Amino acid sequence: MPINLLKVCKFCGSSGLIPFQGSERMFGMGGRFAYSECESCKSIQLDEVPADLAAYYSHSEYYSFLPLVQSSFPRRVYKQVRMNLFLRTKSKAFEPIYGYWLKKLSPDFHAKIADVGCGNGQLLYELYASGYTDLHGFDPFMEKDSEINSNLHLWKQPIEESEISFDLIMMHHAFEHMENPLETLQACFDKLNPGGKLLIRTPVADAAIWQEKRELWVQLDAPRHLIIPSVYGFEKLSKAIGFELDEVLFDSTAFQFWGTELYERGFALHQKSATDVFSKEELVALDKKALRYNQEGKGDQVCFFLSKSV
Ligand SMILES: [Zn+2]
């Protein structure tokens, strides 16, 4: 009996799973990894996590554990003024690169904020430099706990083991690396204060590029991506836990097209860059195509904005 028949979808519980195979393409390591696509909600899951999964993260290009880059005092003052102006006016002129999701959340400067899967903590550092005062990064893969300053702590542990509860929890392209979405979402729910917000940024199986190119899709990223929800499957699971799904914002980029094109031509992602396969004009056109896909709800990644009711 194929192993899939014994399993159920981690998002909707359906036992109707369609098997397919993925291969490691970012570094050209190859291999065949058994995945399943849910017939019912269309979410994707890796059937069995390889025992040597860490080997697929060992390339230095993959994980951002480069040293944290800190800002000078004048630069921090500039960033704080700019963030204040941005949050007050919501003007594009003051928008930081992460502004499009931050302005929807608009946390208080004293809010307790967690970043799960924070890597070296650079994003939290940018928030610190912009005036936020109670920031906590969680990543079991960091070397050790560290206190960057009195406003920013990095914890070598999963958030489940923390004693702190938060007003905002964020996961930026970390969710898809976790094996059990129910446990992950439940841990976030338990660690949120009533009225708290959860932001999850992840690839989604609603992507037109996935339906078109299947296992060549660059964000399948076998075997590192253990789960890739559909919007429907994610909504079903998050509501079962007690979350409200406030908004789904598609934020895919031209990467979905040029990365997938590299795989189609038989290159590993780390061998080539976008400009090796596309002209500047073509890349501008692909940026526009990504925007259109996002508006049509068929881009390959989203921001899920969730809340825990008071
Ligand atoms: Zn499903």
CSV table of C-alpha atoms and ligand atoms in Angstrom, one decimal:
chain,number,residue,atom,x,y,z
A,1,MET,CA,0.0,0.0,0.0
A,2,PRO,CA,1.5,3.4,-0.9
A,3,ILE,CA,2.4,5.3,2.2
A,4,ASN,CA,0.1,8.2,1.2
A,5,LEU,CA,-3.0,6.1,1.8
A,6,LEU,CA,-2.1,6.0,5.5
A,7,LYS,CA,-1.8,9.7,5.9
A,8,VAL,CA,-4.2,12.6,6.0
A,9,CYS,CA,-3.8,16.3,5.0
A,10,LYS,CA,-2.3,18.3,7.8
A,11,PHE,CA,-4.6,21.3,7.0
A,12,CYS,CA,-8.0,19.8,6.3
A,13,GLY,CA,-7.8,16.2,7.5
A,14,SER,CA,-8.8,14.7,4.1
A,15,SER,CA,-7.3,11.3,3.3
A,16,GLY,CA,-7.5,12.0,-0.4
A,17,LEU,CA,-3.8,12.7,-1.2
A,18,ILE,CA,-2.2,12.7,-4.6
A,19,PRO,CA,1.5,11.7,-4.5
A,20,PHE,CA,4.2,13.4,-6.5
A,21,GLN,CA,8.0,13.8,-6.2
A,22,GLY,CA,10.2,16.8,-5.6
A,23,SER,CA,14.0,17.1,-6.1
A,24,GLU,CA,16.5,19.4,-4.3
A,25,ARG,CA,17.3,22.1,-6.9
A,26,MET,CA,18.5,25.1,-5.0
A,27,PHE,CA,22.0,23.7,-4.7
A,28,GLY,CA,21.6,20.9,-7.2
A,29,MET,CA,21.8,18.1,-4.6
A,30,GLY,CA,19.1,16.1,-6.4
A,31,GLY,CA,17.4,13.2,-4.6
A,32,ARG,CA,13.7,12.3,-4.8
A,33,PHE,CA,11.4,13.4,-2.1
A,34,ALA,CA,7.8,12.1,-1.8
A,35,TYR,CA,5.2,14.8,-1.4
A,36,SER,CA,1.4,14.8,-1.3
A,37,GLU,CA,-1.1,17.3,-2.7
A,38,CYS,CA,-4.5,17.2,-0.9
A,39,GLU,CA,-7.3,16.5,-3.3
A,40,SER,CA,-9.7,18.4,-1.2
A,41,CYS,CA,-8.0,21.6,0.0
A,42,LYS,CA,-4.9,21.5,-2.4
A,43,SER,CA,-2.4,22.0,0.3
A,44,ILE,CA,1.0,20.3,-0.1
A,45,GLN,CA,3.1,18.3,2.4
A,46,LEU,CA,6.3,16.4,2.4
A,47,ASP,CA,5.4,12.7,3.3
A,48,GLU,CA,8.4,12.0,5.5
A,49,VAL,CA,11.0,14.4,6.8
A,50,PRO,CA,14.5,13.2,5.8
A,51,ALA,CA,16.6,12.1,8.8
A,52,ASP,CA,19.5,14.2,7.5
A,53,LEU,CA,17.4,17.4,6.9
A,54,ALA,CA,20.1,19.6,8.5
A,55,ALA,CA,22.4,18.7,5.6
A,56,TYR,CA,20.0,20.6,3.3
A,57,TYR,CA,20.5,23.7,5.3
A,58,SER,CA,24.3,23.5,5.6
A,59,HIS,CA,25.0,25.8,2.6
A,60,SER,CA,26.0,29.2,3.9
A,61,GLU,CA,23.8,30.9,1.3
A,62,TYR,CA,20.6,29.4,2.7
A,63,TYR,CA,20.3,30.6,6.3
A,64,SER,CA,20.8,34.2,7.4
A,65,PHE,CA,23.1,33.7,10.3
A,66,LEU,CA,25.5,36.4,9.0
A,67,PRO,CA,26.5,38.9,11.6
A,68,LEU,CA,23.8,41.4,12.5
A,69,VAL,CA,24.4,44.8,10.9
A,70,GLN,CA,23.8,47.6,13.5
A,71,SER,CA,22.9,51.2,12.7
A,72,SER,CA,24.8,54.3,14.1
A,73,PHE,CA,22.9,56.6,16.5
A,74,PRO,CA,22.2,59.3,13.8
A,75,ARG,CA,20.9,56.5,11.5
A,76,ARG,CA,18.6,55.2,14.2
A,77,VAL,CA,17.2,58.7,14.8
A,78,TYR,CA,16.6,59.0,11.1
A,79,LYS,CA,14.8,55.6,11.1
A,80,GLN,CA,12.7,56.6,14.1
A,81,VAL,CA,11.6,59.9,12.6
A,82,ARG,CA,10.8,58.1,9.3
A,83,MET,CA,8.8,55.3,11.1
A,84,ASN,CA,6.8,57.8,13.0
A,85,LEU,CA,6.0,59.7,9.8
A,86,PHE,CA,5.1,56.5,8.0
A,87,LEU,CA,2.8,55.2,10.7
A,88,ARG,CA,1.1,58.6,11.0
A,89,THR,CA,0.7,59.3,7.3
A,90,LYS,CA,1.0,55.8,5.8
A,91,SER,CA,2.7,57.6,3.0
A,92,LYS,CA,4.8,55.6,0.4
A,93,ALA,CA,7.5,58.3,0.7
A,94,PHE,CA,8.4,57.1,4.3
A,95,GLU,CA,7.7,53.4,3.7
A,96,PRO,CA,10.4,50.9,4.9
A,97,ILE,CA,10.7,47.8,2.7
A,98,TYR,CA,8.6,45.9,5.2
A,99,GLY,CA,6.1,48.7,5.4
A,100,TYR,CA,3.3,46.9,3.4
A,101,TRP,CA,2.7,44.4,6.2
A,102,LEU,CA,3.7,46.6,9.1
A,103,LYS,CA,1.2,49.3,8.2
A,104,LYS,CA,-1.7,46.8,8.4
A,105,LEU,CA,-0.6,45.7,11.8
A,106,SER,CA,0.5,49.2,13.2
A,107,PRO,CA,1.7,47.8,16.5
A,108,ASP,CA,2.3,50.2,19.4
A,109,PHE,CA,6.0,51.1,19.9
A,110,HIS,CA,5.8,49.3,23.3
A,111,ALA,CA,4.1,46.2,22.0
A,112,LYS,CA,5.6,42.9,22.8
A,113,ILE,CA,6.7,41.5,19.4
A,114,ALA,CA,8.1,38.1,18.5
A,115,ASP,CA,9.7,36.9,15.3
A,116,VAL,CA,9.6,33.1,15.0
A,117,GLY,CA,12.4,31.7,12.9
A,118,CYS,CA,14.3,35.1,13.2
A,119,GLY,CA,17.7,34.0,11.8
A,120,ASN,CA,20.3,36.6,12.9
A,121,GLY,CA,17.5,38.9,14.1
A,122,GLN,CA,18.1,41.6,11.4
A,123,LEU,CA,14.5,42.4,10.9
A,124,LEU,CA,13.9,42.8,14.6
A,125,TYR,CA,17.0,45.0,14.7
A,126,GLU,CA,15.4,47.3,12.1
A,127,LEU,CA,12.3,47.5,14.2
A,128,TYR,CA,14.4,48.4,17.2
A,129,ALA,CA,16.2,51.1,15.2
A,130,SER,CA,12.8,52.4,14.1
A,131,GLY,CA,11.7,52.9,17.7
A,132,TYR,CA,10.2,49.5,18.9
A,133,THR,CA,11.2,48.6,22.4
A,134,ASP,CA,10.1,45.1,23.3
A,135,LEU,CA,11.4,42.7,20.6
A,136,HIS,CA,12.1,38.9,20.9
A,137,GLY,CA,13.5,36.6,18.2
A,138,PHE,CA,13.1,32.8,18.4
A,139,ASP,CA,15.2,30.4,16.4
A,140,PRO,CA,16.5,27.0,17.7
A,141,PHE,CA,19.2,27.1,15.0
A,142,MET,CA,21.0,30.2,16.4
A,143,GLU,CA,24.2,29.6,18.3
A,144,LYS,CA,23.1,30.8,21.7
A,145,ASP,CA,20.7,33.2,23.4
A,146,SER,CA,21.8,36.8,23.2
A,147,GLU,CA,20.7,40.3,24.4
A,148,ILE,CA,21.5,42.6,21.5
A,149,ASN,CA,20.4,45.5,23.7
A,150,SER,CA,17.8,46.1,26.4
A,151,ASN,CA,15.0,46.2,23.8
A,152,LEU,CA,16.0,43.2,21.7
A,153,HIS,CA,16.5,39.6,22.9
A,154,LEU,CA,17.3,36.6,20.8
A,155,TRP,CA,16.3,33.2,22.2
A,156,LYS,CA,17.7,29.9,21.1
A,157,GLN,CA,14.4,28.0,21.7
A,158,PRO,CA,11.0,27.5,20.1
A,159,ILE,CA,8.4,30.1,21.2
A,160,GLU,CA,6.5,27.3,23.0
A,161,GLU,CA,9.2,27.2,25.6
A,162,SER,CA,9.1,31.0,26.3
A,163,GLU,CA,7.5,32.4,29.4
A,164,ILE,CA,6.5,35.6,27.6
A,165,SER,CA,3.2,36.3,25.9
A,166,PHE,CA,3.0,38.7,23.0
A,167,ASP,CA,0.9,41.3,21.3
A,168,LEU,CA,2.2,40.4,17.8
A,169,ILE,CA,3.9,37.3,16.6
A,170,MET,CA,5.4,37.2,13.1
A,171,MET,CA,6.8,34.3,11.0
A,172,HIS,CA,8.5,35.4,7.8
A,173,HIS,CA,9.0,32.4,5.5
A,174,ALA,CA,9.5,30.1,8.5
A,175,PHE,CA,6.1,28.4,8.7
A,176,GLU,CA,6.7,26.3,5.6
A,177,HIS,CA,9.9,24.8,7.3
A,178,MET,CA,7.9,23.4,10.2
A,179,GLU,CA,6.5,19.9,10.2
A,180,ASN,CA,3.3,20.3,12.1
A,181,PRO,CA,1.1,23.3,11.2
A,182,LEU,CA,-1.5,22.5,13.9
A,183,GLU,CA,1.2,22.6,16.6
A,184,THR,CA,2.8,25.7,15.2
A,185,LEU,CA,-0.4,27.7,15.0
A,186,GLN,CA,-1.6,26.4,18.4
A,187,ALA,CA,1.7,27.5,20.0
A,188,CYS,CA,1.3,31.0,18.4
A,189,PHE,CA,-2.3,31.1,19.7
A,190,ASP,CA,-1.3,30.1,23.2
A,191,LYS,CA,1.5,32.7,23.3
A,192,LEU,CA,-0.7,35.6,22.1
A,193,ASN,CA,-2.4,38.0,24.4
A,194,PRO,CA,-6.2,38.4,23.9
A,195,GLY,CA,-6.6,40.8,20.9
A,196,GLY,CA,-3.1,39.8,19.7
A,197,LYS,CA,-2.1,39.5,16.1
A,198,LEU,CA,-0.3,36.9,14.1
A,199,LEU,CA,1.4,37.5,10.7
A,200,ILE,CA,2.4,34.5,8.7
A,201,ARG,CA,4.2,35.0,5.4
A,202,THR,CA,4.5,31.7,3.4
A,203,PRO,CA,4.3,30.3,-0.1
A,204,VAL,CA,0.9,29.0,-1.0
A,205,ALA,CA,-0.4,26.2,-3.2
A,206,ASP,CA,-2.9,28.5,-4.9
A,207,ALA,CA,0.1,29.7,-7.1
A,208,ALA,CA,-0.6,29.5,-10.8
A,209,ILE,CA,3.1,28.8,-11.4
A,210,TRP,CA,2.7,25.6,-9.2
A,211,GLN,CA,-0.2,24.5,-11.2
A,212,GLU,CA,1.7,25.2,-14.5
A,213,LYS,CA,5.2,23.9,-13.7
A,214,ARG,CA,4.5,21.5,-10.8
A,215,GLU,CA,7.8,20.2,-9.2
A,216,LEU,CA,9.9,22.8,-11.1
A,217,TRP,CA,8.2,25.5,-9.0
A,218,VAL,CA,11.0,27.3,-7.2
A,219,GLN,CA,9.1,27.6,-3.9
A,220,LEU,CA,8.4,23.9,-3.7
A,221,ASP,CA,12.0,23.9,-2.4
A,222,ALA,CA,12.2,20.2,-1.7
A,223,PRO,CA,13.0,18.9,0.9
A,224,ARG,CA,13.2,22.1,3.0
A,225,HIS,CA,9.6,23.1,2.6
A,226,LEU,CA,7.7,20.6,4.7
A,227,ILE,CA,4.3,22.1,4.3
A,228,ILE,CA,2.8,24.6,1.8
A,229,PRO,CA,-0.8,25.5,2.6
A,230,SER,CA,-3.5,26.6,0.2
A,231,VAL,CA,-5.4,29.7,1.4
A,232,TYR,CA,-8.5,27.5,1.9
A,233,GLY,CA,-6.6,24.8,3.9
A,234,PHE,CA,-4.8,27.4,6.0
A,235,GLU,CA,-8.1,29.2,6.8
A,236,LYS,CA,-9.8,26.0,7.8
A,237,LEU,CA,-7.0,25.0,10.2
A,238,SER,CA,-6.5,28.5,11.7
A,239,LYS,CA,-10.2,28.8,12.4
A,240,ALA,CA,-10.4,25.4,14.0
A,241,ILE,CA,-7.7,26.7,16.5
A,242,GLY,CA,-9.7,29.8,17.2
A,243,PHE,CA,-8.0,32.5,15.0
A,244,GLU,CA,-9.9,35.0,13.0
A,245,LEU,CA,-8.3,35.3,9.5
A,246,ASP,CA,-8.6,39.0,8.9
A,247,GLU,CA,-6.9,39.3,5.5
A,248,VAL,CA,-4.9,37.5,2.9
A,249,LEU,CA,-2.5,39.7,1.0
A,250,PHE,CA,-0.6,38.2,-2.0
A,251,ASP,CA,2.9,39.5,-2.1
A,252,SER,CA,4.7,37.3,-4.7
A,253,THR,CA,7.5,38.6,-6.8
A,254,ALA,CA,9.3,38.0,-10.2
A,255,PHE,CA,11.3,35.4,-8.3
A,256,GLN,CA,8.5,32.8,-8.9
A,257,PHE,CA,9.1,33.2,-12.7
A,258,TRP,CA,12.8,33.5,-13.0
A,259,GLY,CA,13.7,30.9,-10.3
A,260,THR,CA,11.3,28.4,-11.9
A,261,GLU,CA,12.8,29.2,-15.3
A,262,LEU,CA,16.3,28.4,-14.0
A,263,TYR,CA,15.1,25.0,-12.8
A,264,GLU,CA,13.4,24.3,-16.1
A,265,ARG,CA,16.7,25.0,-17.9
A,266,GLY,CA,18.4,22.6,-15.6
A,267,PHE,CA,20.4,25.1,-13.5
A,268,ALA,CA,20.7,25.1,-9.7
A,269,LEU,CA,19.4,28.3,-8.1
A,270,HIS,CA,22.8,29.2,-6.6
A,271,GLN,CA,24.6,28.8,-10.0
A,272,LYS,CA,22.8,31.7,-11.7
A,273,SER,CA,20.9,34.9,-11.1
A,274,ALA,CA,17.9,36.5,-12.7
A,275,THR,CA,20.0,38.6,-15.1
A,276,ASP,CA,21.6,35.4,-16.5
A,277,VAL,CA,18.3,34.3,-18.0
A,278,PHE,CA,16.3,37.5,-18.5
A,279,SER,CA,17.1,41.0,-19.8
A,280,LYS,CA,16.3,44.0,-17.6
A,281,GLU,CA,13.2,44.7,-19.7
A,282,GLU,CA,12.0,41.2,-19.3
A,283,LEU,CA,12.5,41.4,-15.6
A,284,VAL,CA,10.5,44.6,-15.4
A,285,ALA,CA,7.7,42.8,-17.3
A,286,LEU,CA,7.9,39.9,-14.8
A,287,ASP,CA,7.6,42.3,-11.9
A,288,LYS,CA,4.4,43.6,-13.5
A,289,LYS,CA,3.2,40.0,-14.1
A,290,ALA,CA,3.8,39.2,-10.4
A,291,LEU,CA,1.7,42.3,-9.4
A,292,ARG,CA,-1.1,41.1,-11.7
A,293,TYR,CA,-1.0,37.6,-10.3
A,294,ASN,CA,-1.2,39.0,-6.8
A,295,GLN,CA,-4.3,41.1,-7.6
A,296,GLU,CA,-5.8,38.0,-9.1
A,297,GLY,CA,-5.1,35.8,-6.1
A,298,LYS,CA,-2.7,33.4,-8.0
A,299,GLY,CA,0.7,34.7,-6.9
A,300,ASP,CA,3.0,32.1,-5.1
A,301,GLN,CA,3.2,33.7,-1.6
A,302,VAL,CA,1.0,35.5,0.8
A,303,CYS,CA,0.8,37.4,4.1
A,304,PHE,CA,-1.9,35.8,6.4
A,305,PHE,CA,-3.1,38.4,9.0
A,306,LEU,CA,-4.8,36.7,11.9
A,307,SER,CA,-6.1,37.8,15.3
A,308,LYS,CA,-7.0,36.2,18.6
A,309,SER,CA,-10.2,37.7,19.8
A,310,VAL,CA,-10.4,39.5,23.1
B,1,ZN,ZN,-6.4,19.3,2.7
